[in-house]
Coordinates of C-alpha atoms in Angstrom, one line a residue:
X1 CA 16.6 -49.2 -19.6
X2 CA 14.5 -51.8 -17.7
X3 CA 11.5 -50.9 -15.7
X4 CA 12.6 -49.6 -12.2
X5 CA 10.3 -49.6 -9.2
X6 CA 11.4 -48.1 -6.0
X7 CA 10.4 -46.9 -2.6
X8 CA 11.3 -43.5 -1.3
X9 CA 13.3 -43.8 1.8
X10 CA 10.8 -42.3 4.1
X11 CA 11.4 -43.9 7.6
X12 CA 8.8 -42.0 9.6
X13 CA 5.6 -41.5 7.7
X14 CA 4.3 -41.0 4.3
X15 CA 5.5 -37.4 3.4
X16 CA 2.5 -36.8 0.9
X17 CA -0.2 -36.1 3.6
X18 CA 2.2 -33.6 4.9
X19 CA 2.8 -31.9 1.7
X20 CA -0.9 -31.6 1.0
X21 CA -1.6 -30.0 4.6
X22 CA 1.5 -27.9 5.3
X23 CA 3.5 -27.2 2.0
X24 CA 1.4 -24.1 0.8
X25 CA -1.7 -22.7 2.2
X26 CA -2.9 -21.9 -1.3
X27 CA -3.1 -25.2 -3.6
X28 CA -2.7 -22.7 -6.8
X29 CA 0.7 -22.4 -6.2
X30 CA 1.7 -25.5 -7.9
X31 CA 1.4 -24.2 -11.3
X32 CA 3.6 -21.6 -10.7
X33 CA 6.1 -24.0 -9.5
X34 CA 5.8 -26.3 -12.6
X35 CA 6.1 -23.3 -14.9
X36 CA 9.2 -22.1 -13.0
X37 CA 10.8 -25.4 -13.2
X38 CA 10.2 -25.3 -17.0
X39 CA 11.4 -21.7 -17.4
X40 CA 14.6 -22.7 -15.4
X41 CA 15.4 -25.6 -17.8
X42 CA 14.7 -23.4 -21.0
X43 CA 17.1 -20.6 -19.5
X44 CA 19.8 -23.4 -18.7
X45 CA 19.8 -24.7 -22.4
X46 CA 20.1 -21.1 -23.5
X47 CA 23.1 -20.5 -21.5
X48 CA 24.6 -23.7 -22.6
X49 CA 23.9 -22.5 -26.2
X50 CA 25.5 -19.3 -25.6
X51 CA 28.5 -20.9 -24.2
X52 CA 29.0 -23.2 -27.1
X53 CA 28.0 -26.2 -25.2
X54 CA 24.8 -27.0 -27.1
X55 CA 25.2 -26.9 -30.8
X56 CA 21.6 -28.1 -32.2
X57 CA 19.1 -25.3 -33.2
X58 CA 17.2 -24.3 -30.0
X59 CA 13.8 -23.7 -32.3
X60 CA 10.9 -23.1 -30.5
X61 CA 11.4 -22.3 -26.8
X62 CA 7.6 -21.9 -25.9
X63 CA 6.4 -23.7 -22.7
X64 CA 3.2 -25.1 -23.5
X65 CA 0.1 -25.5 -20.8
X66 CA -2.6 -27.9 -21.8
X67 CA -5.8 -29.3 -20.1
X68 CA -7.8 -32.4 -21.1
X69 CA -11.2 -32.4 -19.4
X70 CA -11.8 -35.9 -20.3
X71 CA -8.6 -37.3 -19.2
X72 CA -8.7 -34.9 -16.0
X73 CA -5.1 -34.1 -17.0
X74 CA -3.1 -30.7 -16.9
X75 CA 0.2 -30.7 -18.7
X76 CA 3.3 -28.6 -18.8
X77 CA 5.8 -29.1 -21.6
X78 CA 9.3 -27.5 -22.0
X79 CA 12.0 -27.8 -24.7
X80 CA 14.7 -27.3 -22.1
X81 CA 17.6 -29.2 -21.1
X82 CA 15.4 -32.4 -20.0
X83 CA 16.7 -35.2 -17.9
X84 CA 18.5 -38.5 -18.2
X85 CA 17.1 -41.5 -15.9
X86 CA 20.6 -40.9 -13.7
X87 CA 19.2 -37.1 -13.3
X88 CA 15.5 -38.2 -12.6
X89 CA 16.8 -40.5 -9.9
X90 CA 19.2 -38.0 -8.5
X91 CA 17.0 -34.6 -8.4
X92 CA 13.4 -36.3 -8.3
X93 CA 13.7 -39.6 -6.3
X94 CA 16.8 -38.6 -4.1
X95 CA 17.5 -34.9 -3.5
X96 CA 13.9 -33.7 -3.4
X97 CA 12.7 -36.4 -1.2
X98 CA 15.9 -36.4 1.1
X99 CA 14.9 -32.5 1.4
X100 CA 11.3 -33.8 2.1
X101 CA 12.2 -36.1 4.8
X102 CA 14.6 -33.5 6.5
X103 CA 11.3 -31.2 6.2
X104 CA 9.2 -34.1 7.8
X105 CA 11.7 -34.4 10.8
X106 CA 11.6 -30.6 11.3
X107 CA 8.0 -30.3 11.1
X108 CA 7.5 -32.1 14.5
X109 CA 6.5 -29.7 17.1
X110 CA 6.3 -26.7 14.7
X111 CA 3.3 -24.6 14.2
X112 CA 2.1 -23.8 10.9
X113 CA 3.5 -20.3 10.5
X114 CA 7.0 -22.0 11.7
X115 CA 6.4 -24.5 9.1
X116 CA 5.8 -21.9 6.4
X117 CA 8.7 -20.2 7.3
X118 CA 11.3 -23.1 6.8
X119 CA 9.8 -24.4 3.6
X120 CA 11.9 -22.3 1.5
X121 CA 15.0 -24.3 2.6
X122 CA 13.9 -27.3 1.0
X123 CA 13.5 -28.2 -2.8
X124 CA 10.1 -29.1 -2.6
X125 CA 8.4 -27.0 -5.3
X126 CA 7.9 -30.1 -7.8
X127 CA 6.2 -31.8 -4.9
X128 CA 3.4 -29.3 -4.9
X129 CA 1.8 -31.1 -7.8
X130 CA 0.6 -33.8 -5.3
X131 CA -1.5 -31.1 -3.6
X132 CA -4.0 -31.3 -6.3
X133 CA -3.2 -34.7 -8.2
X134 CA -3.9 -38.3 -7.6
X135 CA -0.9 -39.3 -9.9
X136 CA 1.9 -37.3 -11.5
X137 CA 3.8 -38.3 -14.7
X138 CA 7.3 -37.1 -15.7
X139 CA 8.2 -37.7 -19.5
X140 CA 11.6 -36.2 -20.1
X141 CA 14.3 -36.6 -22.5
X142 CA 17.9 -34.8 -22.3
X143 CA 19.7 -32.6 -24.7
X144 CA 22.7 -34.7 -24.4
X145 CA 23.9 -37.2 -26.9
X146 CA 24.9 -41.0 -26.5
X147 CA 25.3 -42.9 -23.6
X148 CA 22.6 -43.5 -21.3
X149 CA 20.4 -40.6 -22.7
X150 CA 17.2 -42.3 -23.7
X151 CA 14.0 -40.8 -22.9
X152 CA 12.4 -41.5 -19.1
X153 CA 9.0 -41.7 -18.0
X154 CA 8.6 -41.4 -14.1
X155 CA 5.4 -42.0 -12.3
X156 CA 4.1 -41.8 -8.7
X157 CA 0.7 -41.7 -7.3
X158 CA 1.3 -39.8 -4.0
X159 CA 2.4 -43.1 -2.2
X160 CA 6.2 -43.8 -1.3
X161 CA 6.3 -45.9 -4.5
X162 CA 7.2 -44.5 -7.8
X163 CA 8.0 -46.3 -11.4
X164 CA 10.5 -45.4 -14.0
X165 CA 10.6 -46.8 -17.3
X166 CA 12.2 -46.0 -21.0
X167 CA 9.8 -43.5 -22.8
X168 CA 9.4 -43.0 -26.6
X169 CA 9.7 -39.3 -26.4
X170 CA 11.6 -38.1 -29.5
X171 CA 12.2 -34.6 -28.8
X172 CA 14.4 -33.1 -25.9
X173 CA 12.7 -31.5 -23.1
X174 CA 10.5 -32.3 -20.0
X175 CA 6.6 -33.1 -20.0
X176 CA 4.8 -32.9 -16.4
X177 CA 1.2 -34.4 -16.4
X178 CA -1.1 -34.2 -13.4
X179 CA -4.0 -36.3 -13.1
X180 CA -6.2 -33.9 -11.2
X181 CA -8.1 -35.2 -8.3
X182 CA -11.5 -34.6 -7.8
X183 CA -11.1 -31.8 -5.0
X184 CA -9.4 -29.8 -7.3
X185 CA -11.4 -29.9 -10.3
X186 CA -11.3 -26.1 -10.7
X187 CA -7.7 -26.7 -12.2
X188 CA -9.5 -28.4 -15.2
X189 CA -11.0 -25.3 -16.1
X190 CA -9.7 -23.0 -19.0
X191 CA -10.6 -19.8 -17.4
X192 CA -9.2 -20.9 -14.1
X193 CA -5.8 -22.0 -15.4
X194 CA -5.5 -18.6 -17.5
X195 CA -6.2 -16.7 -14.5
X196 CA -3.4 -18.3 -12.7
X197 CA -0.9 -18.1 -15.5
X198 CA -1.8 -14.4 -15.8
X199 CA -1.1 -14.1 -12.2
X200 CA 2.0 -15.8 -11.6
X201 CA 3.5 -15.7 -14.8
X202 CA 2.8 -12.8 -16.9
X203 CA 6.3 -11.4 -17.0
X204 CA 8.4 -14.9 -17.2
X205 CA 11.2 -14.7 -19.4
X206 CA 10.2 -17.8 -21.6
X207 CA 7.0 -17.5 -23.8
X208 CA 4.1 -19.4 -22.3
X209 CA 1.2 -20.6 -24.7
X210 CA -2.1 -21.7 -23.3
X211 CA -4.9 -22.4 -26.0
X212 CA -5.4 -20.5 -29.2
X213 CA -6.7 -16.9 -30.0
X214 CA -8.6 -15.5 -32.8
X215 CA -7.0 -12.3 -34.5
X216 CA -7.5 -10.3 -37.8
X217 CA -4.8 -10.1 -40.0
X218 CA -4.5 -8.0 -43.2
X219 CA -4.5 -9.6 -46.6
X220 CA -1.7 -8.7 -48.7
X221 CA -2.5 -6.6 -51.8
X222 CA -6.3 -6.7 -51.0
X223 CA -8.6 -3.8 -50.3
X224 CA -12.3 -3.3 -49.6
X225 CA -14.4 -0.7 -51.2
X226 CA -13.4 2.1 -48.9
X227 CA -9.7 1.4 -49.9
X228 CA -8.8 -0.2 -46.2
X229 CA -6.8 -3.6 -46.3
X230 CA -9.1 -6.6 -46.4
X231 CA -8.6 -8.7 -43.3
X232 CA -8.9 -12.6 -42.5
X233 CA -9.7 -14.3 -39.3
X234 CA -6.5 -16.4 -38.1
X235 CA -6.1 -18.8 -35.1
X236 CA -2.9 -18.7 -33.5
X237 CA -1.1 -19.8 -30.2
X238 CA -2.4 -17.7 -27.1
X239 CA 0.9 -16.3 -25.7
X240 CA -0.1 -15.6 -21.9
X241 CA 3.0 -13.6 -20.9
X242 CA 5.5 -10.6 -21.6
X243 CA 9.1 -12.1 -21.6
X244 CA 10.7 -8.7 -21.7
X245 CA 9.1 -6.4 -19.0
X246 CA 9.6 -2.8 -18.7
X247 CA 11.4 -2.8 -15.7
X248 CA 14.1 -5.2 -17.1
X249 CA 15.5 -2.3 -19.5
X250 CA 17.7 0.3 -18.9
X251 CA 16.1 3.4 -18.0
X252 CA 17.8 5.4 -20.4
X253 CA 16.1 3.0 -23.2
X254 CA 12.3 3.9 -22.0
X255 CA 10.0 6.9 -22.9
X256 CA 7.8 8.5 -20.6
X257 CA 4.8 7.2 -22.3
X258 CA 6.3 3.6 -22.0
X259 CA 6.2 4.1 -18.2
X260 CA 2.7 5.2 -18.4
X261 CA 1.5 2.4 -20.5
X262 CA 3.0 -0.3 -18.4
X263 CA 1.2 1.4 -15.7
X264 CA -1.9 0.7 -17.0
X265 CA -1.0 -2.8 -17.8
X266 CA -0.5 -3.4 -14.3
X267 CA -3.5 -2.0 -13.3
X268 CA -6.1 -2.0 -16.1
X269 CA -9.0 -0.7 -14.1
X270 CA -7.1 2.5 -13.0
X271 CA -8.1 5.7 -14.9
X272 CA -5.8 7.9 -13.3
X273 CA -2.3 8.3 -14.3
X274 CA 0.7 8.0 -12.2
X275 CA 2.3 11.1 -10.7
X276 CA 5.8 10.0 -11.5
X277 CA 7.9 6.9 -10.9
X278 CA 11.1 5.8 -9.9
X279 CA 12.6 3.0 -11.9
X280 CA 15.1 0.8 -9.7
X281 CA 18.2 -0.5 -11.3
X282 CA 20.9 -2.0 -8.9
X283 CA 23.3 -5.0 -9.2
X284 CA 25.3 -4.2 -6.0
X285 CA 25.3 -5.3 -3.2
X286 CA 22.2 -7.1 -4.3
X287 CA 20.6 -7.6 -7.6
X288 CA 17.5 -5.4 -7.6
X289 CA 15.1 -3.9 -10.6
X290 CA 11.7 -2.5 -10.9
X291 CA 9.5 0.5 -11.2
X292 CA 7.6 2.1 -8.5
X293 CA 4.8 4.4 -9.5
X294 CA 3.3 7.1 -7.2
X295 CA -0.5 7.1 -7.8
X296 CA -3.0 9.9 -6.7
X297 CA -4.2 8.6 -3.1
X298 CA -7.7 8.9 -2.5
X299 CA -9.1 9.7 1.0
X300 CA -9.8 5.9 1.8
X301 CA -6.0 5.4 1.4
X302 CA -6.3 1.8 3.0
X303 CA -7.8 0.6 -0.2
X304 CA -4.6 1.8 -2.1
X305 CA -2.4 -0.7 -0.2
X306 CA -1.2 -4.1 -1.8
X307 CA -0.7 -2.7 -5.0
X308 CA 3.2 -3.6 -5.2
X309 CA 3.9 -6.7 -7.2
X310 CA 7.1 -8.6 -5.7
X311 CA 8.8 -10.8 -8.5
X312 CA 11.9 -13.1 -8.1
X313 CA 13.4 -13.2 -11.3
X314 CA 10.0 -12.3 -13.1
X315 CA 8.3 -15.0 -11.2
X316 CA 5.2 -13.6 -9.4
X317 CA 5.8 -13.9 -5.4
X318 CA 3.1 -11.6 -3.9
X319 CA 1.4 -8.3 -3.9
X320 CA 1.2 -8.1 0.0
X321 CA 4.6 -6.6 0.9
X322 CA 4.1 -5.1 4.4
X323 CA 7.3 -5.8 6.2
X324 CA 9.2 -6.1 2.9
X325 CA 9.3 -2.5 1.6
X326 CA 8.9 0.0 4.5
X327 CA 5.5 0.6 5.8
X328 CA 4.8 3.8 4.1
X329 CA 5.6 2.7 0.6
X330 CA 3.1 0.1 0.6
X331 CA 0.9 3.0 -0.6
X332 CA 3.0 3.2 -4.0
X333 CA 2.3 1.1 -7.0
X334 CA 4.4 -1.0 -9.3
X335 CA 6.9 -4.0 -9.4
X336 CA 10.0 -5.0 -7.5
X337 CA 12.1 -7.6 -8.8
X338 CA 15.2 -9.3 -7.3
X339 CA 16.8 -13.0 -7.2
X340 CA 18.0 -12.4 -3.6
X341 CA 14.1 -12.6 -2.3
X342 CA 13.5 -16.1 -1.4
X343 CA 10.6 -17.9 -3.0
X344 CA 8.1 -20.0 -1.1
X345 CA 8.7 -18.6 2.1
X346 CA 6.0 -16.9 4.8
X347 CA 6.1 -13.2 5.1
X348 CA 7.3 -13.6 8.5
X349 CA 10.6 -15.2 7.1
X350 CA 10.9 -12.4 4.4
X351 CA 10.7 -9.7 6.9
X352 CA 13.7 -11.0 9.1
X353 CA 15.6 -11.7 5.9
X354 CA 18.9 -9.8 5.7
X355 CA 18.9 -9.4 2.0
X356 CA 15.0 -8.1 2.2
X357 CA 15.9 -5.7 4.8
X358 CA 19.1 -4.0 2.8
X359 CA 16.6 -4.0 -0.2
X360 CA 13.8 -2.3 1.8
X361 CA 16.6 0.4 3.2
X362 CA 17.7 1.1 -0.6
X363 CA 14.0 1.7 -1.7
X364 CA 13.4 4.2 1.1
X365 CA 16.8 6.0 -0.1
X366 CA 15.8 5.8 -3.7
X367 CA 12.4 7.2 -3.2
X368 CA 13.7 10.2 -0.9
X369 CA 16.3 11.0 -3.4
X370 CA 13.5 10.9 -6.5
X371 CA 11.5 13.4 -4.5
X372 CA 14.5 15.7 -3.4
X373 CA 15.6 15.8 -7.3
X374 CA 11.9 16.8 -8.4
X375 CA 11.7 19.4 -5.6
X376 CA 15.1 20.8 -6.6
X377 CA 14.5 20.8 -10.4
X378 CA 11.1 21.8 -10.7
X379 CA 9.4 23.3 -7.3
X380 CA 6.5 24.5 -9.0
X381 CA 5.5 21.0 -10.3
X382 CA 6.3 19.6 -6.9
X383 CA 3.7 22.0 -5.1
X384 CA 1.2 21.2 -7.6
X385 CA 1.7 17.5 -6.9
X386 CA 2.0 18.3 -3.3
X387 CA -1.9 17.5 -2.0
X388 CA -1.4 14.0 -3.9
X389 CA 2.0 13.1 -2.4
X390 CA 1.8 14.4 0.9
X391 CA 0.4 11.4 2.5
X392 CA 3.4 9.3 1.4
X393 CA 6.0 12.1 2.4
X394 CA 4.1 12.5 5.7
X395 CA 3.6 8.8 6.6
X396 CA 7.4 8.2 5.7
X397 CA 8.3 11.0 8.1
X398 CA 6.3 9.7 11.1
X399 CA 7.0 5.8 10.6
X400 CA 10.9 6.0 9.1
X401 CA 13.6 8.2 11.0
X402 CA 16.0 7.8 8.2
X403 CA 13.2 9.5 5.6
X404 CA 12.8 11.9 8.1
X405 CA 16.0 13.2 7.9
X406 CA 16.2 13.4 4.2
X407 CA 12.5 14.5 3.6
X408 CA 12.9 17.3 6.1
X409 CA 14.6 19.3 3.2
X410 CA 11.5 19.0 1.0
X411 CA 8.6 18.2 3.0
X412 CA 6.1 21.2 2.3
X413 CA 3.8 23.0 4.8
X414 CA 0.5 24.9 3.0
X415 CA -1.1 27.7 4.6
X416 CA -4.6 28.7 4.5
X417 CA -3.7 31.3 1.4
X418 CA -2.5 28.4 -0.5
X419 CA 1.3 29.2 -0.1
X420 CA 3.6 26.4 0.0
X421 CA 6.9 26.3 2.7
X422 CA 9.4 24.2 3.6
X423 CA 9.7 23.6 7.3
X424 CA 12.9 25.9 7.4
X425 CA 11.1 28.5 5.5
X426 CA 8.0 28.4 7.4
X427 CA 9.7 28.5 10.7
X428 CA 11.4 31.9 9.3
X429 CA 8.1 33.0 8.2
X430 CA 6.3 33.0 11.6
X431 CA 9.2 33.5 14.0
X432 CA 9.0 37.5 14.3
X433 CA 5.4 37.3 15.5
X434 CA 4.3 34.0 16.7
X435 CA 6.6 33.5 19.6
X436 CA 5.0 33.2 23.0
X437 CA 5.8 34.8 26.5
X438 CA 8.1 32.0 27.0
X439 CA 9.9 32.2 23.7
X440 CA 8.0 29.1 22.2
X441 CA 7.1 29.2 18.5
X442 CA 3.6 28.5 17.8
X443 CA 2.3 26.8 14.8
X444 CA -1.3 27.6 14.0
X445 CA -3.5 25.5 12.1
X446 CA -7.0 24.9 10.7
X447 CA -8.2 21.5 9.4
X448 CA -11.3 23.1 7.6
X449 CA -11.2 26.7 6.2
X450 CA -15.0 27.2 6.0
X451 CA -15.9 25.8 9.6
X452 CA -12.8 27.7 11.2
X453 CA -13.4 30.7 9.1
X454 CA -14.1 33.1 12.3
X455 CA -10.9 31.7 14.0
X456 CA -8.4 32.3 10.9
X457 CA -9.6 35.7 10.6
X458 CA -8.9 36.4 14.2
X459 CA -5.3 34.8 14.0
X460 CA -4.7 36.9 10.9
X461 CA -6.1 40.4 12.3
X462 CA -3.4 39.9 14.8
X463 CA -0.9 39.3 12.1
X464 CA -0.6 35.6 12.7
X465 CA -0.4 32.9 9.6
X466 CA -2.5 29.7 9.9
X467 CA -1.4 26.4 8.3
X468 CA -4.0 24.2 6.7
X469 CA -3.4 20.9 8.2
X470 CA -6.5 19.0 6.6
X471 CA -4.9 15.5 5.6
X472 CA -5.8 12.1 7.1
X473 CA -2.2 11.9 8.8
X474 CA -1.7 15.3 9.9
X475 CA -2.8 14.7 13.4
X476 CA 0.3 12.0 13.6
X477 CA 2.2 14.5 11.4
X478 CA 1.8 17.3 14.0
X479 CA 2.9 15.0 17.0
X480 CA 6.1 13.8 15.0
X481 CA 7.0 17.7 14.3
X482 CA 6.5 18.7 17.9
X483 CA 9.0 16.1 18.9
X484 CA 11.4 16.7 16.2
X485 CA 11.4 20.7 16.3
X486 CA 12.8 22.5 19.5
X487 CA 10.6 24.7 21.5
X488 CA 7.8 24.4 19.1
X489 CA 4.1 23.7 19.6
X490 CA 1.0 23.3 17.1
X491 CA -2.2 24.6 18.1
X492 CA -5.5 24.4 16.1
X493 CA -7.0 28.0 15.9
X494 CA -10.3 27.0 17.5
X495 CA -8.7 25.5 20.4
X496 CA -8.7 28.5 22.6
X497 CA -9.0 31.9 22.0
X498 CA -6.2 33.7 19.8
X499 CA -4.8 35.3 22.7
X500 CA -4.4 32.2 24.9
X501 CA -3.2 30.4 21.6
X502 CA -0.1 32.5 21.7
X503 CA 0.1 34.6 25.3
X504 CA 2.0 37.6 25.3
X505 CA 3.1 39.5 28.5
X506 CA 0.4 42.4 28.0
X507 CA -3.3 41.3 29.2
X508 CA -6.3 43.4 28.6
X509 CA -8.1 44.4 31.7
X510 CA -11.5 43.0 32.3
X511 CA -14.5 45.2 32.5
X512 CA -16.5 43.0 34.6
X513 CA -15.8 42.4 38.4
X514 CA -16.1 38.9 40.0
X515 CA -19.7 39.3 41.1
X516 CA -20.8 40.3 37.4
X517 CA -18.9 37.5 36.3
X518 CA -20.8 34.8 38.4
X519 CA -24.1 36.3 37.5
X520 CA -23.3 36.0 33.7
X521 CA -21.7 32.5 34.2
X522 CA -25.0 31.7 35.9
X523 CA -27.1 32.9 33.2
X524 CA -25.1 30.8 30.4
X525 CA -25.1 27.5 32.7
X526 CA -28.9 27.6 32.8
X527 CA -28.9 27.2 29.1
X528 CA -26.2 25.1 27.8
X529 CA -25.7 21.6 27.9
X530 CA -23.3 21.2 31.0
X531 CA -22.2 17.6 30.1
X532 CA -20.8 19.1 26.7
X533 CA -19.7 22.7 27.9
X534 CA -17.9 24.5 30.3
X535 CA -17.7 28.2 31.0
X536 CA -14.6 30.6 31.0
X537 CA -13.9 34.3 30.9
X538 CA -11.6 35.8 28.6
X539 CA -10.4 39.5 28.6
X540 CA -10.8 40.0 24.9
X541 CA -11.2 43.2 22.8
X542 CA -14.6 44.8 22.5
X543 CA -14.5 44.1 18.7
X544 CA -14.3 40.4 19.0
X545 CA -16.9 38.0 19.3
X546 CA -19.1 37.8 22.6
X547 CA -18.8 34.2 22.7
X548 CA -16.0 31.6 21.4
X549 CA -16.3 28.0 21.2
X550 CA -12.9 26.2 21.8
X551 CA -12.1 22.4 22.0
X552 CA -8.8 21.3 24.2
X553 CA -6.2 20.7 21.6
X554 CA -4.5 17.7 23.5
X555 CA -8.0 15.9 24.0
X556 CA -9.0 16.5 20.4
X557 CA -5.7 15.6 19.0
X558 CA -5.7 12.3 20.8
X559 CA -9.6 11.5 19.6
X560 CA -8.3 12.5 16.0
X561 CA -5.4 10.1 16.2
X562 CA -7.4 7.3 17.6
X563 CA -10.0 7.8 15.0
X564 CA -7.0 6.7 12.0
X565 CA -5.2 4.4 14.3
X566 CA -2.4 4.9 16.6
X567 CA -3.4 6.7 19.7
X568 CA -1.4 6.3 22.9
X569 CA -4.5 6.5 24.9
X570 CA -6.8 3.8 24.0
X571 CA -10.6 4.3 24.3
X572 CA -10.8 8.1 23.9
X573 CA -12.7 7.8 20.7
X574 CA -15.7 6.6 22.7
X575 CA -15.7 9.6 24.9
X576 CA -18.3 12.5 23.8
X577 CA -16.9 15.8 22.5
X578 CA -16.2 18.3 25.2
X579 CA -15.7 22.2 24.5
X580 CA -15.1 25.3 26.4
X581 CA -17.5 28.3 26.2
X582 CA -15.5 31.5 26.3
X583 CA -17.2 34.4 27.5
X584 CA -15.6 37.8 26.3
X585 CA -15.7 39.8 29.6
X586 CA -15.1 43.1 27.4
X587 CA -18.0 42.7 24.7
X588 CA -20.9 45.2 25.4
X589 CA -23.6 42.3 25.0
X590 CA -22.0 40.2 28.0
X591 CA -22.1 43.7 29.8
X592 CA -25.7 44.0 29.1
X593 CA -26.4 40.8 30.6
X594 CA -24.4 41.4 33.9
X595 CA -26.6 44.7 34.0
X596 CA -30.1 43.3 34.1
X597 CA -31.7 41.5 36.9
X598 CA -34.4 40.1 34.8
X599 CA -33.5 36.4 34.8
X600 CA -35.8 35.8 31.6
X601 CA -33.9 38.5 29.7
X602 CA -30.7 37.2 30.9
X603 CA -31.4 33.6 29.6
X604 CA -32.8 34.8 26.4
X605 CA -29.8 36.7 25.5
X606 CA -27.3 34.0 26.9
X607 CA -29.5 31.3 24.9
X608 CA -29.1 33.6 21.4
X609 CA -25.3 34.0 21.9
X610 CA -24.9 30.5 22.5
X611 CA -27.0 29.3 19.8
X612 CA -24.9 31.8 17.4
X613 CA -21.6 30.3 18.8
X614 CA -22.7 26.9 18.1
X615 CA -24.2 27.6 14.7
X616 CA -20.7 29.2 13.6
X617 CA -19.2 25.6 14.8
X618 CA -21.6 23.6 13.1
X619 CA -22.8 22.2 16.4
X620 CA -26.6 23.5 16.4
X621 CA -28.4 20.7 14.7
X622 CA -31.8 19.1 14.5
X623 CA -34.5 20.0 16.8
X624 CA -32.5 22.7 18.5
X625 CA -31.4 24.3 14.8
X626 CA -35.0 24.2 14.0
X627 CA -36.2 26.1 17.2
X628 CA -33.4 28.5 16.8
X629 CA -34.4 29.6 13.1
X630 CA -38.1 29.7 14.1
X631 CA -37.1 32.1 17.4
X632 CA -35.4 34.4 15.0
X633 CA -37.8 34.5 12.2
X634 CA -40.5 35.5 15.0
X635 CA -38.2 38.3 15.9
X636 CA -38.2 39.7 12.7
X637 CA -42.1 39.3 11.7

């Protein structure tokens, strides 16, 4: 063919500055696009061979990536189907550029977010190369024989002009060479290129070679003095990717140790083993494969997010999957792969995509089914794992109504004795004793067994059971259960006296009259911090503590929820903690205060009881704690 020069028919303005500015926020994506094109060309050739339409030897189909620092070039070379001059003209000059022109028209008056959302509709992947290059050269030869099948060289310097000439390339396939510009010299560094290949291409289905590696191979028939095979140093091409990742295999072919090994391949810095996994494998009504792992969740669960890697046909898309999988499943680890997930679009576009919504719903169902299966088949093992998986299940029940409906059968409640119950089992367990005078079922709970020990014991002495709700999401989970379970309320054991938490019809009489109560109240108000404490009286048993400190359930719960996000009452987190100092009107020590007229003696007794109550709640600290200790040492010396 004679040299062909042409001008791309862009009527409005040069497309390349637009590509450089708007096409991708991350320039590194160009390498993924080039490799994806090379993989696509290779896969097409393999398909033609399997159909008998390509009869030559396939030979080595490895995609090669090379960097030449002196020439400032990065080259991607494949042995796929290649292109004829006519195909280069059609696919590079016309289709892609007409898409580019259409993109250009649409970009008018659009925000950057809107721009990112429409990019996926256009065949612009190849032109991402101009984000990092002064010039791009394509050297290609088609697999076809005869006619106009000579090799073609296409060249463009990022202006609307291109040049096409005949090439002396002998082997089929396509070679794309980028002349990297000065602003993007990082892409001429071997470590950076290898880093990107491993990030985006580590599971692509065609071998990708970058550089060489040194290995030690045994020398056949030769042994050293210890009888071990002698080895020799050998250099061989370095293959970056695993072309047949575990998730593409049928679950029946995979052993438990394979799943664990793959987990550590995905997360080499993670020492913990996953708790269990879910192998996704569906081809209708959409195509989806993958493996999701339940990791051991640390207390700082925010750090656990963004561990699911999203792929489309083994091409890495993102590991930021909020909105693509349900919120609660962002705590899982693993891989999701679906060709029905569009490449090169913003997350906002992905979130509104109908296929993505269906996939999200399917994954939720599969996770719920897997958990139900484990619970049914091995409840003991499920209970042993509960403390590690409860955050997933509670998060799902709080945020996904469909998941709640399934999880209600296997979600567990754990009491302060370490026993586990399903929601239905626990309801039956406490129904006989824990209904109040209005027939409401009261679930008592603690979030710290040591700090709330005396309150838990007071509840147990009444024959009540106390749950342990010490998880980071438990304040939200309690709210959800109160909304879902009829005639039910949750109360922390230290939010009131036990007789007030579950009020019954019969009330004990008071040994103090109103005048005595005023006298006792005045004594305590002289020694307490009135900004933090208010005083109230309860007619409790003589055997119960003279003073109990409680904290209003509603106010404390709102503050707890705000501390981890999502409180409906903004700004409560900044308010100081407030408490009620509950005086047991029937305790002998309180009677003693009411009987003495010596204010100093009253204050000493009130101070001692007040400090003891604060000590039991871990509220006595610093200077006041020091003074309390010294005062009590003097008393016994």
